[in-house]
Amino acid sequence: MPAKLSVNLNAIAMLRNRRDLPWPDVARFGRLALEAGASGLTVHPRPDQRHIRFSDLPVLRALIDDDFPHAEFNIEGYPTEDFLVLCEQTEPEQVTLVPDDPSQATSDHGWDFRKHKAFLTETVVRLKSKGMRVSLFADGDGDAEAAAVARETGADRIELYTGPYGGCFDNPDKAAQEIELLGRTADAAFACGLDVNGGHDLTVANLPALMKRIPRLAEVSIGHGLTADALEYGMAETVRRFRRACGQTV
């Protein structure tokens, strides 16, 4: 099955927040993405609200519930108590836990599953008790033992951090090496019974090779590259382009 596409709205929100004005309208762009066939929407509500604001969450939740009931809402973030309460209030279909420091510009590494196993297990149990699927951000370094520990937390999925692969846009040999490491990590996760998502610096150009190596990839969450393309092609056509890159028939 082709990977599903979840459109990350952070970059749209960051552009909006440059001015104290209501445009670009985050919910409007979410609607355009879903109308064009995206399977869901992703947001990362950081404590400083520098892009997605806490007030965006009920609006996006209502958009999906009212008009796109088959779509999914994915909230990602570091599991502080405030973040967990926000998730419990919003009830996303999926929560993606990332090991970010609040000061980071963006997610840039996966969890140390051995070090944080107890903390993650407790958090996963709490979220799953509310009916949410849980995905854990993971380095694509081929570490099979780490994948096994991730499974022991009770998580449903890992999300492969694909940033190093995305950064090889001008180095095909290095890109091939990164794909293989991501593939080995996915293979180990599948062997443990985990499903696998992917995200970070994915583009129309680099998605097909990733899909070829990991054909069972469940979902990709894409924001920066998709938003950049939307400036050229428009949101709806950009979503269709990324869906094709995921292997979907459009």
mmCIF file of N, CA, C and O in Angstrom, residues 47-121:
data_model
loop_
_atom_site.group_PDB
_atom_site.id
_atom_site.type_symbol
_atom_site.label_atom_id
_atom_site.label_comp_id
_atom_site.label_asym_id
_atom_site.label_seq_id
_atom_site.Cartn_x
_atom_site.Cartn_y
_atom_site.Cartn_z
ATOM 1 N N PRO A 47 5.930 25.133 23.081
ATOM 2 C CA PRO A 47 5.535 25.974 24.231
ATOM 3 C C PRO A 47 5.492 27.463 23.917
ATOM 4 O O PRO A 47 4.654 28.187 24.473
ATOM 5 N N ASP A 48 6.386 27.949 23.037
ATOM 6 C CA ASP A 48 6.401 29.379 22.725
ATOM 7 C C ASP A 48 5.396 29.752 21.634
ATOM 8 O O ASP A 48 5.269 30.926 21.288
ATOM 9 N N GLN A 49 4.689 28.747 21.085
ATOM 10 C CA GLN A 49 3.657 28.972 20.057
ATOM 11 C C GLN A 49 4.208 29.771 18.873
ATOM 12 O O GLN A 49 3.494 30.596 18.293
ATOM 13 N N ARG A 50 5.455 29.513 18.512
ATOM 14 C CA ARG A 50 6.062 30.301 17.433
ATOM 15 C C ARG A 50 5.497 29.984 16.054
ATOM 16 O O ARG A 50 5.702 30.746 15.116
ATOM 17 N N HIS A 51 4.823 28.847 15.943
ATOM 18 C CA HIS A 51 4.077 28.606 14.696
ATOM 19 C C HIS A 51 2.644 28.189 15.050
ATOM 20 O O HIS A 51 1.773 29.042 15.124
ATOM 21 N N ILE A 52 2.390 26.934 15.270
ATOM 22 C CA ILE A 52 1.045 26.527 15.676
ATOM 23 C C ILE A 52 0.729 27.083 17.064
ATOM 24 O O ILE A 52 1.529 26.980 17.994
ATOM 25 N N ARG A 53 -0.435 27.698 17.181
ATOM 26 C CA ARG A 53 -0.906 28.204 18.461
ATOM 27 C C ARG A 53 -1.840 27.178 19.093
ATOM 28 O O ARG A 53 -2.505 26.416 18.395
ATOM 29 N N PHE A 54 -1.904 27.199 20.400
ATOM 30 C CA PHE A 54 -2.802 26.268 21.075
ATOM 31 C C PHE A 54 -4.237 26.472 20.601
ATOM 32 O O PHE A 54 -5.019 25.516 20.522
ATOM 33 N N SER A 55 -4.571 27.704 20.267
ATOM 34 C CA SER A 55 -5.935 28.005 19.803
ATOM 35 C C SER A 55 -6.234 27.411 18.428
ATOM 36 O O SER A 55 -7.409 27.327 18.036
ATOM 37 N N ASP A 56 -5.204 26.997 17.690
ATOM 38 C CA ASP A 56 -5.428 26.354 16.386
ATOM 39 C C ASP A 56 -5.982 24.939 16.541
ATOM 40 O O ASP A 56 -6.666 24.427 15.634
ATOM 41 N N LEU A 57 -5.675 24.295 17.645
ATOM 42 C CA LEU A 57 -5.978 22.870 17.768
ATOM 43 C C LEU A 57 -7.473 22.562 17.727
ATOM 44 O O LEU A 57 -7.897 21.679 16.973
ATOM 45 N N PRO A 58 -8.323 23.240 18.501
ATOM 46 C CA PRO A 58 -9.752 22.919 18.407
ATOM 47 C C PRO A 58 -10.347 23.256 17.043
ATOM 48 O O PRO A 58 -11.279 22.587 16.589
ATOM 49 N N VAL A 59 -9.795 24.258 16.382
ATOM 50 C CA VAL A 59 -10.292 24.618 15.046
ATOM 51 C C VAL A 59 -9.981 23.508 14.048
ATOM 52 O O VAL A 59 -10.843 23.098 13.244
ATOM 53 N N LEU A 60 -8.756 22.991 14.080
ATOM 54 C CA LEU A 60 -8.373 21.915 13.173
ATOM 55 C C LEU A 60 -9.080 20.612 13.526
ATOM 56 O O LEU A 60 -9.465 19.838 12.641
ATOM 57 N N ARG A 61 -9.261 20.366 14.811
ATOM 58 C CA ARG A 61 -10.004 19.181 15.247
ATOM 59 C C ARG A 61 -11.435 19.220 14.700
ATOM 60 O O ARG A 61 -11.947 18.215 14.191
ATOM 61 N N ALA A 62 -12.070 20.391 14.784
ATOM 62 C CA ALA A 62 -13.439 20.533 14.286
ATOM 63 C C ALA A 62 -13.491 20.400 12.769
ATOM 64 O O ALA A 62 -14.431 19.818 12.222
ATOM 65 N N LEU A 63 -12.483 20.930 12.077
ATOM 66 C CA LEU A 63 -12.432 20.807 10.616
ATOM 67 C C LEU A 63 -12.457 19.340 10.206
ATOM 68 O O LEU A 63 -13.226 18.938 9.312
ATOM 69 N N ILE A 64 -11.623 18.534 10.848
ATOM 70 C CA ILE A 64 -11.574 17.116 10.511
ATOM 71 C C ILE A 64 -12.862 16.421 10.914
ATOM 72 O O ILE A 64 -13.465 15.672 10.124
ATOM 73 N N ASP A 65 -13.325 16.655 12.115
ATOM 74 C CA ASP A 65 -14.529 15.975 12.600
ATOM 75 C C ASP A 65 -15.758 16.305 11.763
ATOM 76 O O ASP A 65 -16.564 15.429 11.456
ATOM 77 N N ASP A 66 -15.899 17.569 11.391
ATOM 78 C CA ASP A 66 -17.115 18.016 10.712
ATOM 79 C C ASP A 66 -17.120 17.710 9.219
ATOM 80 O O ASP A 66 -18.155 17.340 8.667
ATOM 81 N N ASP A 67 -15.961 17.857 8.568
ATOM 82 C CA ASP A 67 -15.940 17.798 7.101
ATOM 83 C C ASP A 67 -15.074 16.696 6.514
ATOM 84 O O ASP A 67 -15.245 16.344 5.342
ATOM 85 N N PHE A 68 -14.149 16.139 7.283
ATOM 86 C CA PHE A 68 -13.254 15.109 6.758
ATOM 87 C C PHE A 68 -13.101 13.996 7.798
ATOM 88 O O PHE A 68 -12.005 13.744 8.311
ATOM 89 N N PRO A 69 -14.187 13.310 8.126
ATOM 90 C CA PRO A 69 -14.165 12.355 9.240
ATOM 91 C C PRO A 69 -13.241 11.161 9.040
ATOM 92 O O PRO A 69 -12.926 10.471 10.017
ATOM 93 N N HIS A 70 -12.804 10.915 7.814
ATOM 94 C CA HIS A 70 -11.893 9.791 7.581
ATOM 95 C C HIS A 70 -10.427 10.218 7.667
ATOM 96 O O HIS A 70 -9.530 9.368 7.574
ATOM 97 N N ALA A 71 -10.186 11.509 7.836
ATOM 98 C CA ALA A 71 -8.815 12.008 7.964
ATOM 99 C C ALA A 71 -8.354 11.885 9.413
ATOM 100 O O ALA A 71 -9.154 11.671 10.331
ATOM 101 N N GLU A 72 -7.048 12.030 9.611
ATOM 102 C CA GLU A 72 -6.475 11.914 10.941
ATOM 103 C C GLU A 72 -5.761 13.199 11.345
ATOM 104 O O GLU A 72 -5.208 13.902 10.507
ATOM 105 N N PHE A 73 -5.781 13.445 12.638
ATOM 106 C CA PHE A 73 -5.057 14.567 13.221
ATOM 107 C C PHE A 73 -3.868 13.990 13.979
ATOM 108 O O PHE A 73 -4.027 13.108 14.840
ATOM 109 N N ASN A 74 -2.667 14.471 13.657
ATOM 110 C CA ASN A 74 -1.438 14.018 14.289
ATOM 111 C C ASN A 74 -0.810 15.203 15.018
ATOM 112 O O ASN A 74 -0.499 16.222 14.394
ATOM 113 N N ILE A 75 -0.659 15.083 16.328
ATOM 114 C CA ILE A 75 -0.005 16.133 17.115
ATOM 115 C C ILE A 75 1.346 15.598 17.565
ATOM 116 O O ILE A 75 1.443 14.510 18.134
ATOM 117 N N GLU A 76 2.398 16.363 17.293
ATOM 118 C CA GLU A 76 3.727 15.946 17.707
ATOM 119 C C GLU A 76 4.315 16.939 18.698
ATOM 120 O O GLU A 76 3.974 18.123 18.694
ATOM 121 N N GLY A 77 5.179 16.430 19.566
ATOM 122 C CA GLY A 77 5.811 17.306 20.528
ATOM 123 C C GLY A 77 6.516 16.539 21.625
ATOM 124 O O GLY A 77 6.397 15.306 21.736
ATOM 125 N N TYR A 78 7.250 17.286 22.448
ATOM 126 C CA TYR A 78 7.909 16.701 23.610
ATOM 127 C C TYR A 78 6.875 16.537 24.727
ATOM 128 O O TYR A 78 6.107 17.467 25.012
ATOM 129 N N PRO A 79 6.850 15.373 25.385
ATOM 130 C CA PRO A 79 5.756 15.085 26.322
ATOM 131 C C PRO A 79 5.895 15.715 27.702
ATOM 132 O O PRO A 79 6.055 15.044 28.710
ATOM 133 N N THR A 80 5.812 17.033 27.748
ATOM 134 C CA THR A 80 5.631 17.706 29.031
ATOM 135 C C THR A 80 4.209 17.463 29.514
ATOM 136 O O THR A 80 3.333 17.026 28.749
ATOM 137 N N GLU A 81 3.942 17.791 30.753
ATOM 138 C CA GLU A 81 2.584 17.652 31.275
ATOM 139 C C GLU A 81 1.620 18.536 30.495
ATOM 140 O O GLU A 81 0.498 18.106 30.152
ATOM 141 N N ASP A 82 2.036 19.750 30.174
ATOM 142 C CA ASP A 82 1.159 20.647 29.409
ATOM 143 C C ASP A 82 0.839 20.060 28.039
ATOM 144 O O ASP A 82 -0.304 20.144 27.564
ATOM 145 N N PHE A 83 1.846 19.476 27.391
ATOM 146 C CA PHE A 83 1.619 18.873 26.077
ATOM 147 C C PHE A 83 0.651 17.699 26.184
ATOM 148 O O PHE A 83 -0.260 17.559 25.354
ATOM 149 N N LEU A 84 0.824 16.869 27.171
ATOM 150 C CA LEU A 84 -0.041 15.708 27.318
ATOM 151 C C LEU A 84 -1.481 16.126 27.594
ATOM 152 O O LEU A 84 -2.423 15.533 27.052
ATOM 153 N N VAL A 85 -1.662 17.142 28.404
ATOM 154 C CA VAL A 85 -3.014 17.648 28.654
ATOM 155 C C VAL A 85 -3.618 18.196 27.364
ATOM 156 O O VAL A 85 -4.808 17.980 27.066
ATOM 157 N N LEU A 86 -2.817 18.894 26.576
ATOM 158 C CA LEU A 86 -3.288 19.425 25.295
ATOM 159 C C LEU A 86 -3.762 18.284 24.390
ATOM 160 O O LEU A 86 -4.810 18.390 23.732
ATOM 161 N N CYS A 87 -3.013 17.200 24.355
ATOM 162 C CA CYS A 87 -3.411 16.046 23.555
ATOM 163 C C CYS A 87 -4.705 15.428 24.089
ATOM 164 O O CYS A 87 -5.601 15.075 23.312
ATOM 165 N N GLU A 88 -4.814 15.308 25.391
ATOM 166 C CA GLU A 88 -6.019 14.719 25.970
ATOM 167 C C GLU A 88 -7.243 15.572 25.695
ATOM 168 O O GLU A 88 -8.346 15.046 25.494
ATOM 169 N N GLN A 89 -7.059 16.877 25.632
ATOM 170 C CA GLN A 89 -8.177 17.765 25.321
ATOM 171 C C GLN A 89 -8.566 17.704 23.847
ATOM 172 O O GLN A 89 -9.750 17.810 23.505
ATOM 173 N N THR A 90 -7.578 17.527 22.973
ATOM 174 C CA THR A 90 -7.809 17.586 21.526
ATOM 175 C C THR A 90 -8.167 16.236 20.935
ATOM 176 O O THR A 90 -8.849 16.162 19.918
ATOM 177 N N GLU A 91 -7.706 15.157 21.543
ATOM 178 C CA GLU A 91 -7.983 13.788 21.107
ATOM 179 C C GLU A 91 -7.574 13.532 19.653
ATOM 180 O O GLU A 91 -8.398 13.131 18.823
ATOM 181 N N PRO A 92 -6.298 13.723 19.330
ATOM 182 C CA PRO A 92 -5.844 13.377 17.980
ATOM 183 C C PRO A 92 -5.854 11.866 17.789
ATOM 184 O O PRO A 92 -5.791 11.100 18.758
ATOM 185 N N GLU A 93 -5.926 11.449 16.536
ATOM 186 C CA GLU A 93 -5.837 10.023 16.258
ATOM 187 C C GLU A 93 -4.430 9.496 16.552
ATOM 188 O O GLU A 93 -4.261 8.333 16.922
ATOM 189 N N GLN A 94 -3.436 10.354 16.366
ATOM 190 C CA GLN A 94 -2.054 9.940 16.578
ATOM 191 C C GLN A 94 -1.284 11.028 17.305
ATOM 192 O O GLN A 94 -1.450 12.214 17.023
ATOM 193 N N VAL A 95 -0.441 10.613 18.254
ATOM 194 C CA VAL A 95 0.498 11.511 18.906
ATOM 195 C C VAL A 95 1.899 11.019 18.585
ATOM 196 O O VAL A 95 2.211 9.832 18.770
ATOM 197 N N THR A 96 2.739 11.916 18.080
ATOM 198 C CA THR A 96 4.126 11.582 17.780
ATOM 199 C C THR A 96 5.010 12.262 18.810
ATOM 200 O O THR A 96 5.050 13.498 18.885
ATOM 201 N N LEU A 97 5.700 11.476 19.611
ATOM 202 C CA LEU A 97 6.539 12.004 20.680
ATOM 203 C C LEU A 97 7.960 12.223 20.173
ATOM 204 O O LEU A 97 8.574 11.307 19.617
ATOM 205 N N VAL A 98 8.458 13.445 20.369
ATOM 206 C CA VAL A 98 9.796 13.803 19.912
ATOM 207 C C VAL A 98 10.629 14.261 21.109
ATOM 208 O O VAL A 98 10.096 14.822 22.065
ATOM 209 N N PRO A 99 11.954 14.050 21.063
ATOM 210 C CA PRO A 99 12.805 14.395 22.208
ATOM 211 C C PRO A 99 13.380 15.805 22.144
ATOM 212 O O PRO A 99 14.501 16.043 22.559
ATOM 213 N N ASP A 100 12.608 16.741 21.624
ATOM 214 C CA ASP A 100 13.106 18.100 21.411
ATOM 215 C C ASP A 100 13.271 18.885 22.700
ATOM 216 O O ASP A 100 12.434 18.811 23.599
ATOM 217 N N ASP A 101 14.306 19.695 22.741
ATOM 218 C CA ASP A 101 14.374 20.790 23.686
ATOM 219 C C ASP A 101 13.481 21.908 23.147
ATOM 220 O O ASP A 101 13.452 22.146 21.932
ATOM 221 N N PRO A 102 12.752 22.624 24.014
ATOM 222 C CA PRO A 102 11.873 23.688 23.505
ATOM 223 C C PRO A 102 12.581 24.757 22.681
ATOM 224 O O PRO A 102 11.953 25.423 21.858
ATOM 225 N N SER A 103 13.891 24.929 22.884
ATOM 226 C CA SER A 103 14.611 25.971 22.159
ATOM 227 C C SER A 103 15.038 25.555 20.764
ATOM 228 O O SER A 103 15.509 26.382 19.984
ATOM 229 N N GLN A 104 14.880 24.275 20.422
ATOM 230 C CA GLN A 104 15.318 23.808 19.104
ATOM 231 C C GLN A 104 14.495 24.452 17.997
ATOM 232 O O GLN A 104 13.286 24.640 18.127
ATOM 233 N N ALA A 105 15.178 24.722 16.888
ATOM 234 C CA ALA A 105 14.465 25.277 15.732
ATOM 235 C C ALA A 105 13.524 24.248 15.134
ATOM 236 O O ALA A 105 12.431 24.575 14.674
ATOM 237 N N THR A 106 13.949 22.983 15.132
ATOM 238 C CA THR A 106 13.127 21.912 14.588
ATOM 239 C C THR A 106 13.648 20.597 15.153
ATOM 240 O O THR A 106 14.731 20.542 15.740
ATOM 241 N N SER A 107 12.882 19.534 14.976
ATOM 242 C CA SER A 107 13.326 18.223 15.451
ATOM 243 C C SER A 107 14.559 17.793 14.664
ATOM 244 O O SER A 107 14.576 17.884 13.436
ATOM 245 N N ASP A 108 15.588 17.317 15.370
ATOM 246 C CA ASP A 108 16.811 16.955 14.654
ATOM 247 C C ASP A 108 17.456 15.670 15.158
ATOM 248 O O ASP A 108 18.607 15.380 14.824
ATOM 249 N N HIS A 109 16.719 14.871 15.949
ATOM 250 C CA HIS A 109 17.246 13.582 16.376
ATOM 251 C C HIS A 109 16.115 12.773 16.998
ATOM 252 O O HIS A 109 15.095 13.324 17.416
ATOM 253 N N GLY A 110 16.333 11.460 17.023
ATOM 254 C CA GLY A 110 15.341 10.591 17.624
ATOM 255 C C GLY A 110 15.629 10.334 19.093
ATOM 256 O O GLY A 110 16.617 10.811 19.653
ATOM 257 N N TRP A 111 14.750 9.556 19.696
ATOM 258 C CA TRP A 111 14.889 9.210 21.113
ATOM 259 C C TRP A 111 16.047 8.257 21.345
ATOM 260 O O TRP A 111 16.344 7.405 20.501
ATOM 261 N N ASP A 112 16.672 8.364 22.509
ATOM 262 C CA ASP A 112 17.549 7.324 23.033
ATOM 263 C C ASP A 112 16.623 6.373 23.789
ATOM 264 O O ASP A 112 16.287 6.602 24.952
ATOM 265 N N PHE A 113 16.184 5.313 23.109
ATOM 266 C CA PHE A 113 15.151 4.463 23.682
ATOM 267 C C PHE A 113 15.623 3.728 24.933
ATOM 268 O O PHE A 113 14.836 3.496 25.847
ATOM 269 N N ARG A 114 16.865 3.369 24.980
ATOM 270 C CA ARG A 114 17.372 2.681 26.164
ATOM 271 C C ARG A 114 17.338 3.608 27.379
ATOM 272 O O ARG A 114 16.901 3.220 28.472
ATOM 273 N N LYS A 115 17.784 4.825 27.194
ATOM 274 C CA LYS A 115 17.864 5.783 28.297
ATOM 275 C C LYS A 115 16.492 6.216 28.788
ATOM 276 O O LYS A 115 16.272 6.408 29.996
ATOM 277 N N HIS A 116 15.558 6.375 27.860
ATOM 278 C CA HIS A 116 14.259 6.964 28.212
ATOM 279 C C HIS A 116 13.122 5.942 28.196
ATOM 280 O O HIS A 116 11.947 6.328 28.148
ATOM 281 N N LYS A 117 13.460 4.674 28.272
ATOM 282 C CA LYS A 117 12.431 3.635 28.146
ATOM 283 C C LYS A 117 11.332 3.787 29.195
ATOM 284 O O LYS A 117 10.138 3.739 28.869
ATOM 285 N N ALA A 118 11.703 3.966 30.450
ATOM 286 C CA ALA A 118 10.689 4.043 31.509
ATOM 287 C C ALA A 118 9.780 5.253 31.322
ATOM 288 O O ALA A 118 8.547 5.154 31.453
ATOM 289 N N PHE A 119 10.380 6.391 31.012
ATOM 290 C CA PHE A 119 9.612 7.612 30.796
ATOM 291 C C PHE A 119 8.661 7.459 29.614
ATOM 292 O O PHE A 119 7.474 7.826 29.695
ATOM 293 N N LEU A 120 9.152 6.894 28.523
ATOM 294 C CA LEU A 120 8.313 6.723 27.342
ATOM 295 C C LEU A 120 7.204 5.706 27.596
ATOM 296 O O LEU A 120 6.069 5.897 27.145
ATOM 297 N N THR A 121 7.518 4.641 28.310
ATOM 298 C CA THR A 121 6.502 3.632 28.610
ATOM 299 C C THR A 121 5.339 4.240 29.387
ATOM 300 O O THR A 121 4.164 4.020 29.057
#
